[in-house]
PDB file of C-alpha atoms in Angstrom:
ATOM      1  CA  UNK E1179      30.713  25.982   9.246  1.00  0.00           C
ATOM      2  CA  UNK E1180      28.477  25.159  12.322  1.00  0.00           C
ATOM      3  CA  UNK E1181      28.407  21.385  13.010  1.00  0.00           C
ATOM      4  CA  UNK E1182      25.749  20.329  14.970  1.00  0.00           C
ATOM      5  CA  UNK E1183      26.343  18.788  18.236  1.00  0.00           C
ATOM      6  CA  UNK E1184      26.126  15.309  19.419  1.00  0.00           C
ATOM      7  CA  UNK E1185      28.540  12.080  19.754  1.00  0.00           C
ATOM      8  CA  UNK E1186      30.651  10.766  17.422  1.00  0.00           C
ATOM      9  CA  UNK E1187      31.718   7.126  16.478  1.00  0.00           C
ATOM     10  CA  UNK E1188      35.319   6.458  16.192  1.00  0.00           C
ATOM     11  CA  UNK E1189      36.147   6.924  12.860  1.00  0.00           C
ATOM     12  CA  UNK E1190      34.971  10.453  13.024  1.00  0.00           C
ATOM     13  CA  UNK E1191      31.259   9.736  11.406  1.00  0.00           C
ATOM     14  CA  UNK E1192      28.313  11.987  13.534  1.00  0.00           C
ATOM     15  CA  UNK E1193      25.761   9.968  15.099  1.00  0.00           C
ATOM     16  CA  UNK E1194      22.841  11.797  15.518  1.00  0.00           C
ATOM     17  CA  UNK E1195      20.937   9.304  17.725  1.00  0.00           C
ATOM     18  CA  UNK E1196      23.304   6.973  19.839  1.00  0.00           C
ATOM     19  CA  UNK E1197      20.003   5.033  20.969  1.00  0.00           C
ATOM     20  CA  UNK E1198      19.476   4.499  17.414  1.00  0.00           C
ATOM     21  CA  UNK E1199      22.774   1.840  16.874  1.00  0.00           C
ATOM     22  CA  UNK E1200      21.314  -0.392  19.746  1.00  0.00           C
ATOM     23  CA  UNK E1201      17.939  -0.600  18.838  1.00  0.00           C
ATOM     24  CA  UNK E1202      18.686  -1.176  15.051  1.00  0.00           C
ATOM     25  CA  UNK E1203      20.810  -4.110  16.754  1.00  0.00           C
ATOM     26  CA  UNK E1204      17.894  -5.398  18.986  1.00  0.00           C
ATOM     27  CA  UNK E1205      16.029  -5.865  16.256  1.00  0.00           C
ATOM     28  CA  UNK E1206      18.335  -7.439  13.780  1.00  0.00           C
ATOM     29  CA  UNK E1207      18.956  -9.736  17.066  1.00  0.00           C
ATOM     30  CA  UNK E1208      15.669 -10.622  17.489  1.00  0.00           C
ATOM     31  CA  UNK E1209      15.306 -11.085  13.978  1.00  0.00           C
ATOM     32  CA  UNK E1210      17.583 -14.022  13.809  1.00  0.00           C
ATOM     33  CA  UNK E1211      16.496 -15.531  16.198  1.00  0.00           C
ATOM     34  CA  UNK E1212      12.960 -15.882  15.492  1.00  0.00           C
ATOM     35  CA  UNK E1213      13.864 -17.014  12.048  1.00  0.00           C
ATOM     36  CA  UNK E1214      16.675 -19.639  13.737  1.00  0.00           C
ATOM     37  CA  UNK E1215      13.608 -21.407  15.724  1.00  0.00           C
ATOM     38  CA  UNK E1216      11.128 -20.775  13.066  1.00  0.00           C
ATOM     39  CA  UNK E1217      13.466 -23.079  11.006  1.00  0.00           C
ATOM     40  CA  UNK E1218      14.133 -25.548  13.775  1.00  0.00           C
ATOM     41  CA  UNK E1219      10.688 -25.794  14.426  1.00  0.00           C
ATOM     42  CA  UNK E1220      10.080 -26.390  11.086  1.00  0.00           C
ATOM     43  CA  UNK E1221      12.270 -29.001  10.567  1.00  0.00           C
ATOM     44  CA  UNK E1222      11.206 -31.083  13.938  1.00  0.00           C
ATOM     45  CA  UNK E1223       7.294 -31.047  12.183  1.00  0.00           C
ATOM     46  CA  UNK E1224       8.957 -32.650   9.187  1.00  0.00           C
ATOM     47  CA  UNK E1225      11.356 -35.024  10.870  1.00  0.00           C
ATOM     48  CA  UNK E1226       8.084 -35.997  12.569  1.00  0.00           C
ATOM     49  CA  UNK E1227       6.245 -36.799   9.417  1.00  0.00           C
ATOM     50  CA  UNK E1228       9.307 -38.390   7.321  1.00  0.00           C
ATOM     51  CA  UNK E1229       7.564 -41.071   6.412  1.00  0.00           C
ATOM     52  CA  UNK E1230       5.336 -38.693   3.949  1.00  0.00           C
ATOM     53  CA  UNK E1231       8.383 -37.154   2.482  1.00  0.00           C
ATOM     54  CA  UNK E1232       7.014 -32.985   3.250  1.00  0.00           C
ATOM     55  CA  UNK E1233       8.921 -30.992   1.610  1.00  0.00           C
ATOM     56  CA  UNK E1234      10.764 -27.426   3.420  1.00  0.00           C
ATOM     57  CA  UNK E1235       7.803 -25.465   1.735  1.00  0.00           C
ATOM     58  CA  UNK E1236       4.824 -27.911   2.904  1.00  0.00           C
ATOM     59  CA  UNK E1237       5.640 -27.258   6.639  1.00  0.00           C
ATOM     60  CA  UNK E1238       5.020 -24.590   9.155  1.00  0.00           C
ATOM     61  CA  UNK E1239       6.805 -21.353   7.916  1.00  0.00           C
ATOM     62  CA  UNK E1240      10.629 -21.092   7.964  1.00  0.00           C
ATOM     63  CA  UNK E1241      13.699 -19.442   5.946  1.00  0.00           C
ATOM     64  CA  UNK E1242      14.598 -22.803   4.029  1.00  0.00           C
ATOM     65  CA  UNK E1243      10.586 -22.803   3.052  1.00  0.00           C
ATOM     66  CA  UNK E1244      10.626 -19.543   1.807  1.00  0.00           C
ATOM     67  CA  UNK E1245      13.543 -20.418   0.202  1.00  0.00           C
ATOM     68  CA  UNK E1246      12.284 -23.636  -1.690  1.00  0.00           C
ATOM     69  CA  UNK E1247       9.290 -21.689  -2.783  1.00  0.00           C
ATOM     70  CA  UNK E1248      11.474 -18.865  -4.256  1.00  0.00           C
ATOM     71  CA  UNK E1249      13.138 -20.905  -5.984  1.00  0.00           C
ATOM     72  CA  UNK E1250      10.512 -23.193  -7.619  1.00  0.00           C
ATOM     73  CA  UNK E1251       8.428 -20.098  -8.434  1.00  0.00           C
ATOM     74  CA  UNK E1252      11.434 -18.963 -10.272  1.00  0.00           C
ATOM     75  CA  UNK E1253      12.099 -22.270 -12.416  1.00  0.00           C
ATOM     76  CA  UNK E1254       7.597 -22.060 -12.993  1.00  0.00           C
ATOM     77  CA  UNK E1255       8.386 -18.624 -14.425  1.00  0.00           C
ATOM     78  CA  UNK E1256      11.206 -19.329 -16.648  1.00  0.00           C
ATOM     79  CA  UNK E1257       9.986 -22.773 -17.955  1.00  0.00           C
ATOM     80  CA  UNK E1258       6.562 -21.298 -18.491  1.00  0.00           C
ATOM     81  CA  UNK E1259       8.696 -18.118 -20.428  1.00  0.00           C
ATOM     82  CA  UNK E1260      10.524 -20.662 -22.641  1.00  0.00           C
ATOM     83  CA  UNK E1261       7.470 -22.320 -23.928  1.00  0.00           C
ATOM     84  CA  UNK E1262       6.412 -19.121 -25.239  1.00  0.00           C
ATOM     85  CA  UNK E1263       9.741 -17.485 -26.711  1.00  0.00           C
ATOM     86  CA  UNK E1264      13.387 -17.275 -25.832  1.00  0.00           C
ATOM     87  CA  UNK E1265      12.869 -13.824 -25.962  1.00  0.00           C
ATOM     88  CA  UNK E1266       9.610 -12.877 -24.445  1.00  0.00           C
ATOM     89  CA  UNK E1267      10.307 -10.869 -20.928  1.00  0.00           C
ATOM     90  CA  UNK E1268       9.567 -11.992 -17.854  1.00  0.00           C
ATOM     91  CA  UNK E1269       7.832  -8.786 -17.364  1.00  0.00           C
ATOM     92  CA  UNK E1270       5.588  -9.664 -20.678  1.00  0.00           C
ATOM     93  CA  UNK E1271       4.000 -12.827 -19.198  1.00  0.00           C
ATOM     94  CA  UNK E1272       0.709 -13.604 -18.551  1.00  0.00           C
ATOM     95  CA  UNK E1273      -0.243 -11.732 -14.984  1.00  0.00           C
ATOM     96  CA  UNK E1274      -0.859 -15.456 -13.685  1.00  0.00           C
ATOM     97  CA  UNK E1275       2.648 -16.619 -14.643  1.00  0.00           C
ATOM     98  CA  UNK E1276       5.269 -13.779 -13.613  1.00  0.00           C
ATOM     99  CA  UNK E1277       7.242 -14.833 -10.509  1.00  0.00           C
ATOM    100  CA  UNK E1278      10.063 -12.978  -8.737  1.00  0.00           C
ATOM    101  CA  UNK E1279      12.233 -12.044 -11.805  1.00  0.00           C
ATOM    102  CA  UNK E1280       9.152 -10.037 -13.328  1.00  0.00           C
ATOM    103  CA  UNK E1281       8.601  -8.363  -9.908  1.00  0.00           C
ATOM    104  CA  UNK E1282      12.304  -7.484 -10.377  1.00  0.00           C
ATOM    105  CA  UNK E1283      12.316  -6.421 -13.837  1.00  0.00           C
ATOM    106  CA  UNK E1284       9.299  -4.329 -12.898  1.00  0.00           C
ATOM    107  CA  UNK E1285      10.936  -2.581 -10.003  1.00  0.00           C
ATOM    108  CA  UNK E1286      13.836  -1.757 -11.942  1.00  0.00           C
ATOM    109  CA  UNK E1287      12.068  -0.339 -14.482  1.00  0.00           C
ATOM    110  CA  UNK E1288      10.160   1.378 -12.255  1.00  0.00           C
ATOM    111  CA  UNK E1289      12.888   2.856 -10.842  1.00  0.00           C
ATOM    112  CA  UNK E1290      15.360   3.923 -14.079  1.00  0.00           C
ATOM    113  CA  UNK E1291      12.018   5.678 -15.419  1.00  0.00           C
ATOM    114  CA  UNK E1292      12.198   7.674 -11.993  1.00  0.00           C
ATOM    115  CA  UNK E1293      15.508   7.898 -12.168  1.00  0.00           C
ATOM    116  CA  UNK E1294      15.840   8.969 -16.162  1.00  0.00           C
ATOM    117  CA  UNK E1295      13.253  11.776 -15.681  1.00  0.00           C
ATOM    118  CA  UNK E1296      14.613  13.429 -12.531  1.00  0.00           C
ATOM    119  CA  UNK E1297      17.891  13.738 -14.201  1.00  0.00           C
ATOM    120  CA  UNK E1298      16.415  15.128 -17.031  1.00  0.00           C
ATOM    121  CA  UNK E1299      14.701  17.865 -15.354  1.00  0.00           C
ATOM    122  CA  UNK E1300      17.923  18.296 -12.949  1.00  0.00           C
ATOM    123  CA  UNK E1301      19.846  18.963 -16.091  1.00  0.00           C
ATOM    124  CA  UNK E1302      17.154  21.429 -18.120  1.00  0.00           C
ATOM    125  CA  UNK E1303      16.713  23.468 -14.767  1.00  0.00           C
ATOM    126  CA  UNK E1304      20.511  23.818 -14.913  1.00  0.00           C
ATOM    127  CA  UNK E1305      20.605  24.262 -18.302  1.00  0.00           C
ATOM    128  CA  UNK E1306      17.874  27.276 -18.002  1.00  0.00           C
ATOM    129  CA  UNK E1307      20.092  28.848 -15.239  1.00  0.00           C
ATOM    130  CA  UNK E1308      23.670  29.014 -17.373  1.00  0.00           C
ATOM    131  CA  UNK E1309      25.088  26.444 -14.972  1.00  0.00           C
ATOM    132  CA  UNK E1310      26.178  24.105 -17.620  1.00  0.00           C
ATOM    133  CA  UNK E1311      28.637  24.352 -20.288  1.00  0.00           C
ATOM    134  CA  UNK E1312      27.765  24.385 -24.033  1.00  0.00           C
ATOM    135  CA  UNK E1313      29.890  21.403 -25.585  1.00  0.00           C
ATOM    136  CA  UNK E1314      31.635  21.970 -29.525  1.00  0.00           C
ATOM    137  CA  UNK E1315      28.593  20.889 -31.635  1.00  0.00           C
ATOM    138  CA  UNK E1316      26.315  23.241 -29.692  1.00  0.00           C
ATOM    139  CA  UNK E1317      28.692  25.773 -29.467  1.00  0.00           C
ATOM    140  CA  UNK E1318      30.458  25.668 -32.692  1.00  0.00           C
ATOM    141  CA  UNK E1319      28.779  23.160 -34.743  1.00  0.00           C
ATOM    142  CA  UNK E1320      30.889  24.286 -37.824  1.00  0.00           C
ATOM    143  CA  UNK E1321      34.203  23.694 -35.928  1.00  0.00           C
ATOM    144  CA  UNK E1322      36.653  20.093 -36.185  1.00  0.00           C
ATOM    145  CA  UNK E1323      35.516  19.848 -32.732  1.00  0.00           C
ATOM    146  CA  UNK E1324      31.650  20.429 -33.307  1.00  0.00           C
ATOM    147  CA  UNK E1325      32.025  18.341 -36.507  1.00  0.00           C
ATOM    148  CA  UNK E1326      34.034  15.567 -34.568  1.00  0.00           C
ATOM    149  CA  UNK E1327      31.344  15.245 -31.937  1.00  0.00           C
ATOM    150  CA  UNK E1328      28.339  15.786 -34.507  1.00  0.00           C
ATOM    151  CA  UNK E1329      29.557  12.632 -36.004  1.00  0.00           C
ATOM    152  CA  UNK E1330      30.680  10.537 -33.136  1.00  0.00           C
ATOM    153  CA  UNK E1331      27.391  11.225 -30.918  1.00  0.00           C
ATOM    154  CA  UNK E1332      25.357  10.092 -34.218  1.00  0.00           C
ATOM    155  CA  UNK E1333      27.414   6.984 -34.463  1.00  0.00           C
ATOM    156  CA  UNK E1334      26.473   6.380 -30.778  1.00  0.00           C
ATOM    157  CA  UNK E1335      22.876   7.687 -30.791  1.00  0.00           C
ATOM    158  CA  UNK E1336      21.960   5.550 -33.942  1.00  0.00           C
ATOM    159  CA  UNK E1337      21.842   1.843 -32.260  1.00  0.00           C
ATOM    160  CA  UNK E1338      20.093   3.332 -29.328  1.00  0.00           C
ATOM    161  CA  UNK E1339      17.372   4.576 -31.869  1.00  0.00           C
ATOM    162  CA  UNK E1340      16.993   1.346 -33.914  1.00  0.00           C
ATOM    163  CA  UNK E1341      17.155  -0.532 -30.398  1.00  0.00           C
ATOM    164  CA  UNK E1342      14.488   1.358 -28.428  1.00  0.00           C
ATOM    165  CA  UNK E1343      12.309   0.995 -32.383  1.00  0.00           C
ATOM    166  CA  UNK E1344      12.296  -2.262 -32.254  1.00  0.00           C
ATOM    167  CA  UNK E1345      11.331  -2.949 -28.732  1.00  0.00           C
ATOM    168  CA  UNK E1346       8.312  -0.291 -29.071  1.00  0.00           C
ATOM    169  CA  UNK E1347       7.365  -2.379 -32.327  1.00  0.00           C
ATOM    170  CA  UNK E1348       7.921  -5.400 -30.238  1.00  0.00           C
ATOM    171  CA  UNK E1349       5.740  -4.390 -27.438  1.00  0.00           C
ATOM    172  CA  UNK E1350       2.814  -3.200 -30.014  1.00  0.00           C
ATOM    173  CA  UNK E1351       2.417  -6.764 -31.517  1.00  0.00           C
ATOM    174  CA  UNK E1352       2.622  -8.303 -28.060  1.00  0.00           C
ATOM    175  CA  UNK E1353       0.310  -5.740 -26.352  1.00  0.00           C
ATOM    176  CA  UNK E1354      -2.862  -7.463 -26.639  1.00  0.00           C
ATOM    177  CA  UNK E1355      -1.093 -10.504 -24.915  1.00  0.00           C
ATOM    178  CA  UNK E1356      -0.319  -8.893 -21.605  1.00  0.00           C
ATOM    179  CA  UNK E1357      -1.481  -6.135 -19.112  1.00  0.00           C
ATOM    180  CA  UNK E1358      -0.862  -3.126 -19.617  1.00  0.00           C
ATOM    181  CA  UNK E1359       0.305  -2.164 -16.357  1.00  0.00           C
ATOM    182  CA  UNK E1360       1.886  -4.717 -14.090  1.00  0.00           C
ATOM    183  CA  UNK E1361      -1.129  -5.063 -11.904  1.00  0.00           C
ATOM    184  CA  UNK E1362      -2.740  -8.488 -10.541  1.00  0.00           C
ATOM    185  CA  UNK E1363      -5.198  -9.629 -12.373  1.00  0.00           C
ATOM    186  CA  UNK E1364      -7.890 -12.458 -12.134  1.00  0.00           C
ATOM    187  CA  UNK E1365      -5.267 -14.645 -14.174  1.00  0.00           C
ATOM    188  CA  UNK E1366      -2.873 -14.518 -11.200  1.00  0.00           C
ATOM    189  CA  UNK E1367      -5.969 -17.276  -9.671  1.00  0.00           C
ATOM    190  CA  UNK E1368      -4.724 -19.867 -12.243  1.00  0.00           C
ATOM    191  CA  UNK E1369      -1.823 -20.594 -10.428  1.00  0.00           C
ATOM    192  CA  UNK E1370      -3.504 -23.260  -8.637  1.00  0.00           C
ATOM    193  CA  UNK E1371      -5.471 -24.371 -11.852  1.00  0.00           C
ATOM    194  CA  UNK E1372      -3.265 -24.759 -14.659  1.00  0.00           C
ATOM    195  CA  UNK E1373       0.797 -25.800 -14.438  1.00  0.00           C
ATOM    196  CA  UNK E1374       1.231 -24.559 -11.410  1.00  0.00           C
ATOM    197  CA  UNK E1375      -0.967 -26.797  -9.204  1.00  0.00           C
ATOM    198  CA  UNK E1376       1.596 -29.471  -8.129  1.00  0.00           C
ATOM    199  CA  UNK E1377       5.548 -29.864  -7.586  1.00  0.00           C
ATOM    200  CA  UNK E1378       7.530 -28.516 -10.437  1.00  0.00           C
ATOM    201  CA  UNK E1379       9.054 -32.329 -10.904  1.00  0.00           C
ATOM    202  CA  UNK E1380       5.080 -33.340 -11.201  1.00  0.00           C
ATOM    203  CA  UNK E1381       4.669 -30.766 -14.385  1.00  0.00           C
ATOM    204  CA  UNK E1382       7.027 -32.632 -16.862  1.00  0.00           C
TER     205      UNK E1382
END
């Protein structure tokens, strides 16, 4: 085989652009830093206003704000998801009261459906061009083997079924409660209206 030609790194790994290593580390350099004084700035505009007791997330942009609000938008979320049901999804809330873990759920989702159907087609395209083998029960179904398999892939299949049943039923009866796409909607402008106008230590 041809290898094409440029440096390599010491372990052996081909680099195609050397300029590429330094530049990714300017960046990530620069990065920190401007985050580093972000936060110290931050934290001289509060030490500067003790007296009124500003909170991370009050103050000029910094990591530790970011952080604070990350974290109360996450305990909003799941106290908001608790009032409703233990079991409700954070991806099944009201468009106004998802927070991070729905945008999570969502993207995960997102990406097993993507995931799910390309493998599916990867497989029938091999399937259509003999490159996979037939196992017992498609084989010979009438075999111990194909009978063996018949019966332990039903065993297997037959929670899955009941499983993905119930959570279709489950999203029916709930389906006039949310979107039905994970879009913004005008009930994302309650956030400021309703519980989550204030401190989450002001909401009990």
């Amino acid at each position: 085989s041809v290898l094409p030609k440029g440096p390599r790194a010491s372990g052996g790994a081909f680099i195609t652009d050397a300029s590429l290593l330094p530049a990714a580390m300017q960046k990530l350099t620069s990065f920190v830093l401007q985050e580093l004084n972000n936060t110290i700035q931050s934290e001289k505009f509060r030490v500067e206003r003790k007296k009124q007791n500003m909170r991370p997330m009050d103050a000029p942009p910094s990591l530790i704000g970011r952080l604070e609000v990350f974290v109360d938008n996450v305990y909003r979320e799941e106290k908001y998801r608790n009032q409703q049901h233990f079991s409700t999804r954070p991806i099944h809330l009201k468009a106004g009261y998802r927070g991070p873990l729905a945008k999570l759920e969502y993207a995960t989702s997102s990406f097993l459906d993507v995931l799910i159907a390309y493998e599916k087609k990867r497989l029938d395209l091999l399937s259509q061009a003999g490159l996979l083998l037939k196992r017992p029960m498609e084989a010979h179904p009438n075999s111990p083997f194909g009978l063996l398999e018949s019966i332990f892939v039903g065993l297997i299949r037959a929670p899955i079924l009941l499983a993905a049943l119930f959570s279709r039923i489950y999203d029916l009866l709930h389906e006039s409660e949310t979107d039905e796409y994970y879009v913004d909607s005008p009930l994302k402008q309650q956030r400021e209206e309703n519980n989550f106008s204030g401190p989450w230590w002001e909401d009990e």
